[in-house]
Amino acid sequence: MKILRLILNFFSVCVCCLVVYLLFGYKDSVAVKEKTPVVSSFTVSPEVPSSVRFCGKEIDLTRYNMWEGMDRELSGFTYFHSSTMLLIKRANRYFPIIEPILAANDVPDDFKYLAVIESHLDPKATSSARAAGMWQFLEGTGKQYGLRVTATVDERRHVAKSTEAACKYLKEAYAKYGDWLTVASSYNAGMERISSRMEKQQESSVLDLYLVEETTRYPYRILAIKQIFENPYKYGFVLKPGNLYRPIHCKVVPVNEDIPDLAVFARQHNITYRDLKDFNPWLKDTKLAIGNGKYEILIPNKDALYYNSPNRYVHDRRWVVD
């Protein structure tokens, strides 16, 4: 009997242990299940740098409004995947045009990122306020800085000429402020508004001003897109040379007389009307009236219009992985 009692006690202890194990094991499994993501991928908050460089100047981002402003824009560009990736692809075609013009006008190279956030590097872009082109000039402002806007021409959509006009504005603003980040903010809000807010709020840094949301976000958008362009892989963008849009070589045709039918003109140069419009988006009508000016029309090399072979031109090696 004594042996039987020992056996029963042993089994009782085993049963109790099993019950306890199952009880706590179940709770653990439930806890693990509750922590298991319900989506197939993780969304990681991008790291906000403590400082960034813009136009050769170090900008401290540790103050709460600056850190959070940068965080918002970095997060937006990082997870707006298709749009941000498209910007890098387009930059391979347009930065080779923009960068030499900025350099020739002694405007810092970082201002190419202003064109990125203004228009997504789309020379055909038009805003709800009727600003147009890669640098998003209003008609009056465009004319003020030397761009022709007529019934048949809109040079706000001319990549090179609008970049020249932007340089004129940027240098004028720098002569006023002596600070390139303030210049960038004034491009969005206008010099008069930025100067007025600085005076009324008694602040010397545009990052310390209380402004409308669009203008408040503007400098951080430039700083954030610069960070991503300088290290796309860090922010999850994996591109190969063949993914980038290659520059398409064009011949220049001087025009000093009216063209009554641009479709006929295109056919005479062995391209389509669409090709003519795509490479000369400043042609706003079906005809061209010269007036007192003269123009140069780009005719793309027909062989370059096909992706029969992958793109091999990489303007910035940081954009791609081999």
XYZ file of C-alpha atoms in Angstrom:
322
model
C 0.000 0.000 0.000
C 2.833 2.335 0.828
C 4.315 1.839 -2.629
C 0.895 2.438 -4.217
C 0.515 5.729 -2.309
C 3.937 6.864 -3.476
C 3.024 6.100 -7.074
C -0.289 7.984 -6.764
C 1.452 10.971 -5.159
C 4.036 11.001 -7.949
C 1.350 11.016 -10.638
C -0.567 13.729 -8.794
C 2.490 15.955 -8.730
C 3.074 15.272 -12.450
C -0.519 16.195 -13.301
C -0.287 19.426 -11.292
C 2.953 20.359 -13.014
C 1.432 19.608 -16.410
C -1.610 21.771 -15.656
C 0.584 24.654 -14.478
C 2.813 24.316 -17.549
C -0.119 24.291 -19.944
C -1.744 27.249 -18.192
C 1.339 29.472 -18.312
C 2.334 28.150 -21.746
C -1.064 29.140 -23.096
C -0.748 32.609 -21.634
C 2.719 32.931 -23.183
C 1.454 31.787 -26.580
C -1.397 34.280 -26.407
C 1.049 37.051 -25.503
C 3.307 36.119 -28.429
C 0.341 35.991 -30.779
C -0.799 39.423 -29.646
C 2.639 40.817 -30.494
C 2.768 39.196 -33.916
C 2.365 41.799 -36.709
C -0.833 41.572 -38.722
C 0.979 42.839 -41.844
C 3.671 41.122 -43.881
C 6.319 43.837 -43.472
C 7.590 46.252 -40.851
C 7.463 50.047 -41.090
C 10.573 51.466 -39.464
C 10.815 55.125 -38.541
C 13.773 56.632 -40.440
C 16.634 57.948 -38.342
C 16.642 61.728 -37.988
C 20.187 63.141 -38.116
C 21.225 65.552 -35.387
C 22.480 67.944 -38.039
C 22.614 68.300 -41.819
C 24.590 70.414 -44.265
C 22.881 72.749 -46.712
C 24.838 75.015 -49.042
C 27.975 74.407 -46.977
C 26.373 75.369 -43.658
C 25.785 72.946 -40.781
C 22.197 73.066 -39.518
C 21.468 71.787 -36.002
C 18.238 69.761 -35.901
C 18.150 68.861 -32.221
C 15.560 71.483 -31.237
C 12.103 69.868 -30.961
C 10.431 71.702 -33.857
C 13.371 71.103 -36.173
C 13.773 67.429 -35.256
C 10.046 66.784 -35.661
C 9.870 68.813 -38.875
C 12.695 66.765 -40.365
C 11.147 63.538 -39.087
C 7.859 64.318 -40.816
C 9.426 64.969 -44.200
C 11.915 62.088 -44.040
C 9.077 59.718 -43.162
C 6.914 61.078 -45.956
C 9.538 60.773 -48.682
C 10.764 57.411 -47.395
C 7.353 55.753 -47.474
C 5.929 57.507 -50.523
C 7.912 54.884 -52.389
C 6.822 55.187 -56.009
C 6.941 58.979 -56.061
C 10.369 59.277 -54.437
C 11.839 56.558 -56.644
C 10.530 58.388 -59.709
C 12.318 61.553 -58.567
C 15.670 59.778 -58.558
C 15.005 58.289 -61.990
C 14.134 61.697 -63.449
C 17.124 63.378 -61.798
C 19.412 61.244 -63.939
C 18.019 63.090 -66.979
C 17.568 66.613 -65.613
C 20.367 67.170 -63.079
C 22.967 67.230 -65.910
C 21.077 70.263 -67.279
C 20.392 72.024 -63.972
C 23.717 71.619 -62.170
C 25.973 73.453 -64.689
C 23.549 76.407 -64.785
C 23.554 76.706 -60.994
C 27.355 76.547 -60.973
C 27.704 79.132 -63.739
C 25.522 81.518 -61.714
C 27.358 80.896 -58.403
C 24.248 79.369 -56.857
C 24.937 76.405 -54.525
C 24.407 72.995 -56.053
C 21.971 72.055 -53.264
C 19.328 74.240 -54.904
C 18.698 71.504 -57.450
C 16.661 69.911 -54.648
C 14.382 72.944 -54.657
C 13.379 72.009 -58.209
C 12.754 68.458 -56.991
C 10.228 69.482 -54.346
C 8.693 72.258 -56.450
C 7.704 70.189 -59.479
C 8.884 66.588 -59.004
C 11.288 67.446 -61.839
C 8.390 67.692 -64.271
C 8.702 70.652 -66.682
C 5.012 70.267 -67.560
C 3.839 70.633 -63.960
C 1.148 73.219 -63.206
C -0.062 74.074 -59.706
C -3.548 75.019 -58.574
C -2.255 78.586 -58.304
C -1.235 78.392 -61.999
C 2.483 78.298 -61.293
C 4.179 76.355 -64.092
C 7.308 74.490 -65.018
C 10.119 72.806 -63.162
C 10.706 75.883 -60.978
C 7.000 76.705 -60.625
C 6.987 80.348 -61.641
C 3.792 82.375 -61.643
C 3.347 84.139 -64.967
C 4.123 87.605 -63.607
C 7.189 86.423 -61.694
C 8.452 84.480 -64.690
C 8.260 87.582 -66.884
C 9.957 89.623 -64.141
C 12.982 87.303 -64.330
C 13.203 87.213 -68.119
C 10.907 84.386 -69.237
C 8.675 84.907 -72.248
C 5.013 83.953 -71.869
C 2.883 84.531 -74.959
C -0.070 82.918 -76.709
C 2.210 80.244 -78.211
C 5.210 80.185 -75.863
C 5.650 79.589 -72.133
C 9.310 79.593 -71.171
C 8.445 78.722 -67.579
C 8.399 75.182 -68.978
C 11.803 75.529 -70.633
C 14.166 73.605 -68.351
C 17.343 75.585 -69.039
C 15.775 79.053 -69.314
C 13.618 78.617 -66.214
C 16.691 77.463 -64.278
C 18.471 80.645 -65.354
C 15.473 82.660 -64.144
C 15.445 80.814 -60.818
C 19.116 81.669 -60.361
C 18.322 85.364 -60.809
C 15.710 85.180 -58.056
C 17.922 83.144 -55.718
C 20.878 85.524 -56.061
C 18.639 88.530 -55.503
C 17.230 86.940 -52.346
C 20.711 86.018 -51.106
C 21.838 89.618 -51.539
C 18.972 90.530 -49.213
C 19.314 87.811 -46.545
C 22.853 86.451 -46.746
C 21.526 83.006 -45.791
C 20.673 80.308 -48.314
C 18.062 78.519 -46.197
C 16.162 81.775 -45.786
C 16.442 82.213 -49.546
C 14.867 78.782 -50.024
C 11.938 79.645 -47.746
C 11.428 82.932 -49.548
C 11.100 81.015 -52.807
C 7.933 79.526 -51.362
C 6.498 82.484 -49.475
C 8.082 85.476 -51.189
C 10.704 87.841 -49.837
C 8.182 90.381 -48.617
C 6.362 87.870 -46.420
C 9.523 86.324 -44.978
C 10.988 89.759 -44.185
C 7.722 90.875 -42.597
C 7.526 87.791 -40.359
C 11.155 88.135 -39.310
C 10.581 91.736 -38.308
C 7.312 91.165 -36.466
C 8.496 88.029 -34.643
C 11.994 89.433 -34.029
C 13.723 86.307 -35.309
C 16.770 85.988 -37.527
C 16.405 82.287 -38.431
C 13.645 81.182 -40.763
C 13.465 77.887 -38.849
C 12.332 79.787 -35.754
C 9.495 81.640 -37.482
C 5.810 80.893 -37.013
C 4.572 80.520 -40.606
C 1.757 78.851 -42.501
C 2.194 75.088 -42.641
C 3.336 74.923 -46.261
C 6.156 77.403 -45.706
C 7.074 75.884 -42.332
C 7.526 72.503 -43.984
C 9.331 73.840 -47.050
C 12.967 73.927 -45.834
C 12.640 70.515 -44.179
C 11.336 69.048 -47.426
C 14.474 70.271 -49.202
C 16.746 68.963 -46.432
C 14.949 65.607 -46.319
C 15.005 64.948 -50.057
C 18.702 65.877 -50.089
C 19.353 63.241 -47.423
C 17.544 60.585 -49.449
C 19.209 61.508 -52.750
C 22.620 61.312 -51.107
C 21.955 57.836 -49.672
C 18.892 56.181 -51.271
C 19.859 52.687 -50.141
C 19.823 53.754 -46.483
C 16.180 54.748 -46.899
C 15.169 51.575 -48.711
C 15.494 52.599 -52.360
C 17.339 50.004 -54.418
C 18.025 51.101 -57.992
C 20.269 49.785 -60.721
C 21.647 51.832 -63.641
C 19.040 50.370 -65.972
C 16.249 51.764 -63.780
C 17.317 55.382 -64.263
C 15.989 57.568 -67.091
C 18.834 58.257 -69.439
C 19.462 61.676 -70.956
C 18.319 61.772 -74.581
C 20.626 63.611 -76.939
C 19.025 66.259 -79.145
C 20.089 68.475 -81.992
C 19.285 72.175 -81.773
C 17.279 73.790 -84.566
C 17.325 77.622 -84.520
C 13.969 79.169 -85.416
C 13.630 82.806 -86.456
C 10.310 82.733 -88.278
C 6.772 81.622 -87.449
C 5.848 77.947 -87.638
C 2.179 77.736 -88.654
C 1.828 73.999 -87.918
C 4.074 72.266 -85.403
C 2.838 68.809 -86.404
C 4.104 69.420 -89.939
C 7.363 70.792 -88.513
C 7.770 67.617 -86.430
C 7.241 65.365 -89.450
C 9.771 67.376 -91.421
C 12.298 66.490 -88.711
C 11.321 62.825 -88.614
C 9.769 62.857 -85.140
C 6.209 62.762 -83.849
C 4.260 65.775 -82.656
C 4.333 64.213 -79.190
C 8.129 63.966 -79.305
C 8.286 67.637 -80.218
C 6.063 68.587 -77.286
C 7.825 66.300 -74.808
C 11.267 67.735 -75.531
C 10.019 71.297 -75.944
C 7.256 71.639 -73.335
C 7.485 75.430 -73.633
C 5.640 75.168 -76.968
C 2.121 75.763 -75.678
C 0.120 75.844 -78.929
C -0.123 73.946 -82.208
C 1.872 76.748 -83.842
C 4.739 79.049 -82.921
C 4.579 82.807 -83.330
C 8.051 84.324 -83.113
C 7.111 87.917 -82.420
C 10.225 89.850 -81.475
C 12.112 86.790 -80.265
C 13.917 83.810 -81.657
C 14.011 80.300 -80.345
C 15.857 77.010 -80.428
C 13.858 73.811 -80.777
C 15.257 70.484 -79.596
C 14.939 67.545 -81.980
C 15.673 64.265 -80.170
C 17.963 61.696 -81.727
C 15.480 59.110 -82.965
C 17.682 56.132 -82.061
C 17.897 57.406 -78.465
C 14.119 57.235 -78.023
C 14.118 53.452 -77.590
C 15.175 51.330 -74.644
C 16.593 48.653 -76.924
C 19.519 48.544 -74.535
C 19.417 49.440 -70.835
C 20.515 52.811 -69.580
C 24.190 52.880 -68.653
C 24.530 56.540 -67.743
C 24.545 57.177 -63.993
C 24.828 60.826 -63.029
C 25.461 60.082 -59.345
C 26.843 56.677 -58.329
C 25.244 57.008 -54.901
C 21.851 56.425 -56.520
C 22.543 52.861 -57.618
C 23.726 49.482 -56.429
C 25.830 47.306 -58.727
